[in-house]
mmCIF file of C-alpha atoms in Angstrom:
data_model
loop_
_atom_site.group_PDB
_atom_site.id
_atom_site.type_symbol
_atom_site.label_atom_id
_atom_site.label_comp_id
_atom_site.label_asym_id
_atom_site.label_seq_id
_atom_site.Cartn_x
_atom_site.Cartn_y
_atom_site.Cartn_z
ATOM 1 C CA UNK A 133 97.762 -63.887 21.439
ATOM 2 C CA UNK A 134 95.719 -63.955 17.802
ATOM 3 C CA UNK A 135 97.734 -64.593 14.892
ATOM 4 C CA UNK A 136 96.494 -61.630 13.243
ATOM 5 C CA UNK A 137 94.043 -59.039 14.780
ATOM 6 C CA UNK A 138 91.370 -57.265 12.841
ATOM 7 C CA UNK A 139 89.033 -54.126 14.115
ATOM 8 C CA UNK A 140 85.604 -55.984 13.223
ATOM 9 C CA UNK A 141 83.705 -52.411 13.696
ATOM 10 C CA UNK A 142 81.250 -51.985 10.330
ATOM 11 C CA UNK A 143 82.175 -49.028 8.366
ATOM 12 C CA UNK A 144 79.759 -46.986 6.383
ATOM 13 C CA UNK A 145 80.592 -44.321 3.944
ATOM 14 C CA UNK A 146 79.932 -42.820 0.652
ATOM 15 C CA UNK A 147 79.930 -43.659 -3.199
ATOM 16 C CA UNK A 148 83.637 -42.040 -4.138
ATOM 17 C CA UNK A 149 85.371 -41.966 -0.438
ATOM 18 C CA UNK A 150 88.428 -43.276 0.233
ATOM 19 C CA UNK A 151 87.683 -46.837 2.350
ATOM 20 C CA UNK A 152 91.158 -47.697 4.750
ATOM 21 C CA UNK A 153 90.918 -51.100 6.300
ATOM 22 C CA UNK A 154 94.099 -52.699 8.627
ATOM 23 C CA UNK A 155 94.947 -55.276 10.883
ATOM 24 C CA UNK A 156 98.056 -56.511 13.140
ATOM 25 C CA UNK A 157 99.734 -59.341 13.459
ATOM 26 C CA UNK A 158 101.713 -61.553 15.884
ATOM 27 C CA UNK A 159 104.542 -63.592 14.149
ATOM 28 C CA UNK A 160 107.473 -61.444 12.093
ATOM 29 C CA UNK A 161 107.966 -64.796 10.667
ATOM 30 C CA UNK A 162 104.710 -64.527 8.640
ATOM 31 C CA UNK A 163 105.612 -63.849 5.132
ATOM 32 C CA UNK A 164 102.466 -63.661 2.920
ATOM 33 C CA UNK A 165 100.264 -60.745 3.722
ATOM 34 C CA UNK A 166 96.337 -61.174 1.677
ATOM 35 C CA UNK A 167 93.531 -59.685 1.306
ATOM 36 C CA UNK A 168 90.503 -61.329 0.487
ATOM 37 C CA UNK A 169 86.890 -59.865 -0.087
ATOM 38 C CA UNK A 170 83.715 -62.224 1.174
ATOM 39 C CA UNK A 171 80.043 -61.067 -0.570
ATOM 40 C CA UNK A 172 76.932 -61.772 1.450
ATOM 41 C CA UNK A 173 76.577 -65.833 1.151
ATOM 42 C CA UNK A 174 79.757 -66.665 -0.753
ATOM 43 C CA UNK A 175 83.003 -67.513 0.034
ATOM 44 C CA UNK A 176 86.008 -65.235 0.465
ATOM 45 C CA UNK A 177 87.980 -64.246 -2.720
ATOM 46 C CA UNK A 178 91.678 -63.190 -2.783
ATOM 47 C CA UNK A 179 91.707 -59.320 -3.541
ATOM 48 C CA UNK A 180 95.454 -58.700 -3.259
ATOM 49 C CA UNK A 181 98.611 -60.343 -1.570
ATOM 50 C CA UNK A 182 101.538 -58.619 -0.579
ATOM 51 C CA UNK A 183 105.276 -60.211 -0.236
ATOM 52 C CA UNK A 184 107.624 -59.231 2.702
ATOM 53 C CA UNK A 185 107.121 -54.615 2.860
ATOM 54 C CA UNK A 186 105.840 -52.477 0.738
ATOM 55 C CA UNK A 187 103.063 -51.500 -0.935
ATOM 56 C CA UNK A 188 101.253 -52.921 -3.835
ATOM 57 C CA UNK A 189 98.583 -51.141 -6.444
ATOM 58 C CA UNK A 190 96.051 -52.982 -8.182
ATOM 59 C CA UNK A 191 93.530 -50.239 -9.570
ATOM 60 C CA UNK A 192 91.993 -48.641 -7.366
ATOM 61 C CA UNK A 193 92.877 -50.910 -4.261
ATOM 62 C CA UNK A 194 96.137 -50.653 -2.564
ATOM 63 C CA UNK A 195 97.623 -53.063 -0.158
ATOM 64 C CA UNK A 196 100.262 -51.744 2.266
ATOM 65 C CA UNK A 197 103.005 -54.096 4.640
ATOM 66 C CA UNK A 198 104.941 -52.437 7.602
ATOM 67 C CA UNK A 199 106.932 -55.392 8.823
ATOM 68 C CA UNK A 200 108.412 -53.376 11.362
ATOM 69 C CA UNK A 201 105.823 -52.516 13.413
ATOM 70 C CA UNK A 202 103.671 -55.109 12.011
ATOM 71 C CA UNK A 203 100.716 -53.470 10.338
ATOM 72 C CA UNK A 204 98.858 -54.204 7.181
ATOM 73 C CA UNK A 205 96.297 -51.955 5.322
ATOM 74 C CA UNK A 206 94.177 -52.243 2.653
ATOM 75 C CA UNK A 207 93.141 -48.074 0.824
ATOM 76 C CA UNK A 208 90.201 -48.550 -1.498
ATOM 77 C CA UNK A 209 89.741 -45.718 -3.811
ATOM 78 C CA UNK A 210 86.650 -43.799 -5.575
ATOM 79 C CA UNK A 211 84.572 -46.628 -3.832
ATOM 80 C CA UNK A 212 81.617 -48.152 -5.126
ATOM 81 C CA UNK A 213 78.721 -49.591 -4.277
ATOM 82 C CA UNK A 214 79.905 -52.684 -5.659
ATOM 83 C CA UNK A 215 82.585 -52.522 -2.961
ATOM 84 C CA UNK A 216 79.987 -53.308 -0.651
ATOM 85 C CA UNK A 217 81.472 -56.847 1.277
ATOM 86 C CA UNK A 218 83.507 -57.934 4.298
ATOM 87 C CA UNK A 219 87.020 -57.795 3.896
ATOM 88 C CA UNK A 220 88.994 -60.032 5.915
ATOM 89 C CA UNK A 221 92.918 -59.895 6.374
ATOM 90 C CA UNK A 222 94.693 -62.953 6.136
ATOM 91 C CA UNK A 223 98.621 -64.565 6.564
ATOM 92 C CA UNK A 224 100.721 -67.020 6.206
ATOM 93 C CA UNK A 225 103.986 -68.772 6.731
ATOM 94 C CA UNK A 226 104.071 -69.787 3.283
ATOM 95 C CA UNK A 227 102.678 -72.839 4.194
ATOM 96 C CA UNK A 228 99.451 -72.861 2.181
ATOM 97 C CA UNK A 229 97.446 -72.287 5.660
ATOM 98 C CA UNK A 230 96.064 -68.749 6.264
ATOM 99 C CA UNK A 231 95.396 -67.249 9.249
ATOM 100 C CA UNK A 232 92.594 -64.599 9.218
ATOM 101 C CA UNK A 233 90.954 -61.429 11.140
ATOM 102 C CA UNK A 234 87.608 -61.181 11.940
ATOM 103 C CA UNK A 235 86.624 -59.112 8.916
ATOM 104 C CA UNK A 236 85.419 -55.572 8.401
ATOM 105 C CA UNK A 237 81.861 -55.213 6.816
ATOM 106 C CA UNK A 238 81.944 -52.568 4.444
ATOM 107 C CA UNK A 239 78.799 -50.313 2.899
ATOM 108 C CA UNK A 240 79.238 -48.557 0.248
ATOM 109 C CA UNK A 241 76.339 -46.127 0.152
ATOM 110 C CA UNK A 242 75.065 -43.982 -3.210
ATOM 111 C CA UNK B 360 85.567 -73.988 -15.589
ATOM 112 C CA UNK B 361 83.801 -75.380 -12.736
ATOM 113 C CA UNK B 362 84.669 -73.330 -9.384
ATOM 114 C CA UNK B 363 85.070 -74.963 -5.725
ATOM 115 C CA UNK B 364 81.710 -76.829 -5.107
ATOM 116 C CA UNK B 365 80.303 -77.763 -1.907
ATOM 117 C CA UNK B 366 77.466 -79.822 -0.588
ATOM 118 C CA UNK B 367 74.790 -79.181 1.369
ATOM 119 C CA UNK B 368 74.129 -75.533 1.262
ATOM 120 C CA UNK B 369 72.401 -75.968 4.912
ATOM 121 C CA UNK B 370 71.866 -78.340 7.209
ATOM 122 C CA UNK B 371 70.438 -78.420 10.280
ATOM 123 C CA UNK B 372 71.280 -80.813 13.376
ATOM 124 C CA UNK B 373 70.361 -81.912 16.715
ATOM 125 C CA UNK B 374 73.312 -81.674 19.442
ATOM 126 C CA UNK B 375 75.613 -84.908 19.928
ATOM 127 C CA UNK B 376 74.547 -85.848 16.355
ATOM 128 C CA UNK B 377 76.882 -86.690 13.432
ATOM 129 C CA UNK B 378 77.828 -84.727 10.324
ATOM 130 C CA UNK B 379 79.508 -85.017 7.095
ATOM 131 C CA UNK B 380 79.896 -81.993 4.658
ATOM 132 C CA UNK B 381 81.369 -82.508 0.984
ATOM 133 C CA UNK B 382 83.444 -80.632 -1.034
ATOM 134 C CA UNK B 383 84.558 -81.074 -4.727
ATOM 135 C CA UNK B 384 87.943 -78.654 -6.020
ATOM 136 C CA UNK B 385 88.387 -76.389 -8.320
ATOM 137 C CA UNK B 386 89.352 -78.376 -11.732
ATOM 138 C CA UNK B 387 93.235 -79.342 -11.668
ATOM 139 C CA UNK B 388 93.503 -78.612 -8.031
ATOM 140 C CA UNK B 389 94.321 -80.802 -5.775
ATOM 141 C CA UNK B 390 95.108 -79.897 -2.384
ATOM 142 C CA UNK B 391 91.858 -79.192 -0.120
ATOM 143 C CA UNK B 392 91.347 -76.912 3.557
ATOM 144 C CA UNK B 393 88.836 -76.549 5.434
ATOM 145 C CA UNK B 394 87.587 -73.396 7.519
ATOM 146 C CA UNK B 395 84.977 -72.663 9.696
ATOM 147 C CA UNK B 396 83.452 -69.566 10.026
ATOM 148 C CA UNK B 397 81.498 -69.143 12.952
ATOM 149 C CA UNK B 398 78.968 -65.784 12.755
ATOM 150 C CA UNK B 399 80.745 -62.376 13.207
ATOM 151 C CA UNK B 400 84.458 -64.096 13.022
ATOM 152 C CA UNK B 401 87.009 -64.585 10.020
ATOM 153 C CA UNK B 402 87.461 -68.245 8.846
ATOM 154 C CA UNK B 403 89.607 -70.755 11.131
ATOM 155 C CA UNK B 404 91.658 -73.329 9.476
ATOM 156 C CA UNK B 405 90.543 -76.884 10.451
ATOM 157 C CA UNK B 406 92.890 -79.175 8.270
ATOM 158 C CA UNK B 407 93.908 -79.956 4.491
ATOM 159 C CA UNK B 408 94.251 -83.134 2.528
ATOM 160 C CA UNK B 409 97.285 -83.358 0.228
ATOM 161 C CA UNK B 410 97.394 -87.153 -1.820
ATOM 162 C CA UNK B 411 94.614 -88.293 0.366
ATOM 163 C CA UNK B 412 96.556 -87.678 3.702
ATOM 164 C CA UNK B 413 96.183 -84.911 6.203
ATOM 165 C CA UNK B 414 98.881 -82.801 5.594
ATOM 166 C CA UNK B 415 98.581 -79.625 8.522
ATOM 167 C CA UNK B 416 95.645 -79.791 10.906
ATOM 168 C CA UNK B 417 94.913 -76.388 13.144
ATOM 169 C CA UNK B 418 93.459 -76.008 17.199
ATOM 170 C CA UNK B 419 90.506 -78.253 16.245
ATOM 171 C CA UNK B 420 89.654 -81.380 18.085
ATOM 172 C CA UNK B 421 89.358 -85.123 17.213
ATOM 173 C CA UNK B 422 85.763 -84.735 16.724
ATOM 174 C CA UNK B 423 86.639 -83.316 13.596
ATOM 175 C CA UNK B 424 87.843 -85.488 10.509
ATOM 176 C CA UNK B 425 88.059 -86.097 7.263
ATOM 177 C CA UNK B 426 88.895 -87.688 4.051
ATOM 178 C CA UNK B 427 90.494 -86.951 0.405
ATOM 179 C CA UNK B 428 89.397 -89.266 -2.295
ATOM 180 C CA UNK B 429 91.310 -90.501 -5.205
ATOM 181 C CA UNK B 430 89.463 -87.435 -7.503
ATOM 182 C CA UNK B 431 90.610 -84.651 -4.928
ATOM 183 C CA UNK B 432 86.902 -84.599 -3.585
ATOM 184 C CA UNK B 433 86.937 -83.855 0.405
ATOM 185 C CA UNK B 434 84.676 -84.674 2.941
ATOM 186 C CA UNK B 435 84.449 -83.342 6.319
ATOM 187 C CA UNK B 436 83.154 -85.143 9.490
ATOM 188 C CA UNK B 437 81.958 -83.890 12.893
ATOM 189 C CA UNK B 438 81.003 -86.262 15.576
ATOM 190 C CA UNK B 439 79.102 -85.257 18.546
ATOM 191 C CA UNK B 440 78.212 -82.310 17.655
ATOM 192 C CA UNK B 441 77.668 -79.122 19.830
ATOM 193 C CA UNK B 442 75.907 -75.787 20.054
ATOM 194 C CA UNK B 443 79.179 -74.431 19.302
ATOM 195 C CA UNK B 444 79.869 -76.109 15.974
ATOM 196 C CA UNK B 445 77.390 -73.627 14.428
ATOM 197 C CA UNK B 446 78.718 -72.305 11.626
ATOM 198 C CA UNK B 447 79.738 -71.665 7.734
ATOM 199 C CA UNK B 448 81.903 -74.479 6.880
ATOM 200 C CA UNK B 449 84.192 -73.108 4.265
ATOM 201 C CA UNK B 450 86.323 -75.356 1.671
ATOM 202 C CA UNK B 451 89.173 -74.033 -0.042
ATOM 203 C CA UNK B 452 91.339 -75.949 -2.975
ATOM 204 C CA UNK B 453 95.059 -75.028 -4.648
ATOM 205 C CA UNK B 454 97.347 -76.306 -6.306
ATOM 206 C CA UNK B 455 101.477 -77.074 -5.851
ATOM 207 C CA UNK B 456 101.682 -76.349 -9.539
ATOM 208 C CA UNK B 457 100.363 -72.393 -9.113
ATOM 209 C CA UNK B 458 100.894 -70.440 -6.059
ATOM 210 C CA UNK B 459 99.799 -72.463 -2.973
ATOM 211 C CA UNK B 460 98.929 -69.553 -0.799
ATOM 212 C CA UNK B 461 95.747 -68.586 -3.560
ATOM 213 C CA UNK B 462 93.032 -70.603 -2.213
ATOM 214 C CA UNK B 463 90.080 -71.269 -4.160
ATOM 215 C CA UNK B 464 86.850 -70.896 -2.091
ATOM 216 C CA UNK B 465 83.704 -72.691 -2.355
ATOM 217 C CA UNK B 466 80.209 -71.226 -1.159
ATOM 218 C CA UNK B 467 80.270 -72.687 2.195
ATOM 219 C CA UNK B 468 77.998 -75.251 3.679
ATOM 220 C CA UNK B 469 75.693 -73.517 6.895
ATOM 221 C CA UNK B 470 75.485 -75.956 9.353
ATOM 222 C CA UNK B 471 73.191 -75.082 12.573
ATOM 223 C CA UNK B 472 72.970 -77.502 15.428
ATOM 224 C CA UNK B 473 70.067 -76.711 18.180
#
């Protein structure tokens, strides 16, 4: 069984709709729940991490943990164009070594 | 402030050939991973160097090495190589002293192997 398990279907919508992204994962022992956002021929950058439940706010990007059924999401608001990338969610032990899902490649169209 | 750095940007190699990919941290970082990313798939953790020692190593086999040098720089090695070891090679630095589970990315290095 994957460590984490990520939808990798391509999702296409428009400038100002509300983009909702999740993934499972395996372990209830996993304690760091990420986010990170990949551009076309860069590397992934860390969007938002979550600790244990709950939800966290950042802007216009919210990050959501249910440990109890174990689900993450990621809610992006008014999107942009600029939103445009693959999001990938990611976890960990705490152990500095993430485990990731396949991605979601997101278009943001005008 | 100089970002995670990696070396080549593509490279191109013949099956049951050799391989070495470099990687230079972020500045004050010193803890390196390495991912690959094959097309389609989210990154797979390969190992990380900690004081020039492998410190956790993932479902990858012996073919695949590597090295931390006294500056933090990382190199990665792939021996033999197969069809199957196309991909984005993906470094990632941190740092004990901030939180460990932010990792740094570099740009990759795209290695294809025909």
């Amino acid at each position: 069984q994957k460590e984490v398990e990520q939808d990798p279907g391509p999702l296409s919508v428009p400038e100002g709709a509300i983009v909702s992204l999740n993934c499972t994962y395996s372990n209830s022992a996993f304690q760091y729940f990420m986010w990170y956002r990949q551009y076309s021929r860069k590397g992934p950058e860390l969007l938002m991490y979550t600790y244990s439940s709950g939800n966290k706010e950042d802007g216009r990007f919210t990050a959501q943990v249910d440990k109890s059924s174990k689900y993450i999401s990621l809610f992006i608001r008014d999107s942009q164009p600029s939103d445009s990338a693959t999001y990938l969610c990611a976890v960990s032990y705490g152990n500095n070594r993430l485990a990731f899902g396949k991605g979601n490649q997101v278009v943001v169209i005008p | 402030d100089a970002g995670v750095t990696q070396s080549p940007t593509h490279l191109i190699k013949t099956r049951g050939q050799q391989v070495t990919l470099r990687c230079s941290p972020k500045s004050g970082h010193d803890t390196v991973s390495w991912y690959q990313q094959a097309l389609g798939q989210g990154p797979q953790f390969i190992f990380q160097y900690y004081e020039e020692e492998e410190r956790q190593r993932g479902n990858f086999p012996d073919r695949f090495s590597g090295h931390q040098f006294p500056n933090y720089s990382s190199e990665l090695n792939v021996n033999a190589l197969l069809l199957g070891d196309s991909a984005l090679y993906l470094c990632a630095s941190s740092s004990p002293r901030e939180w460990e589970e932010e990792q740094y990315f570099g740009p990759g290095t795209r290695l294809t192997v025909t």
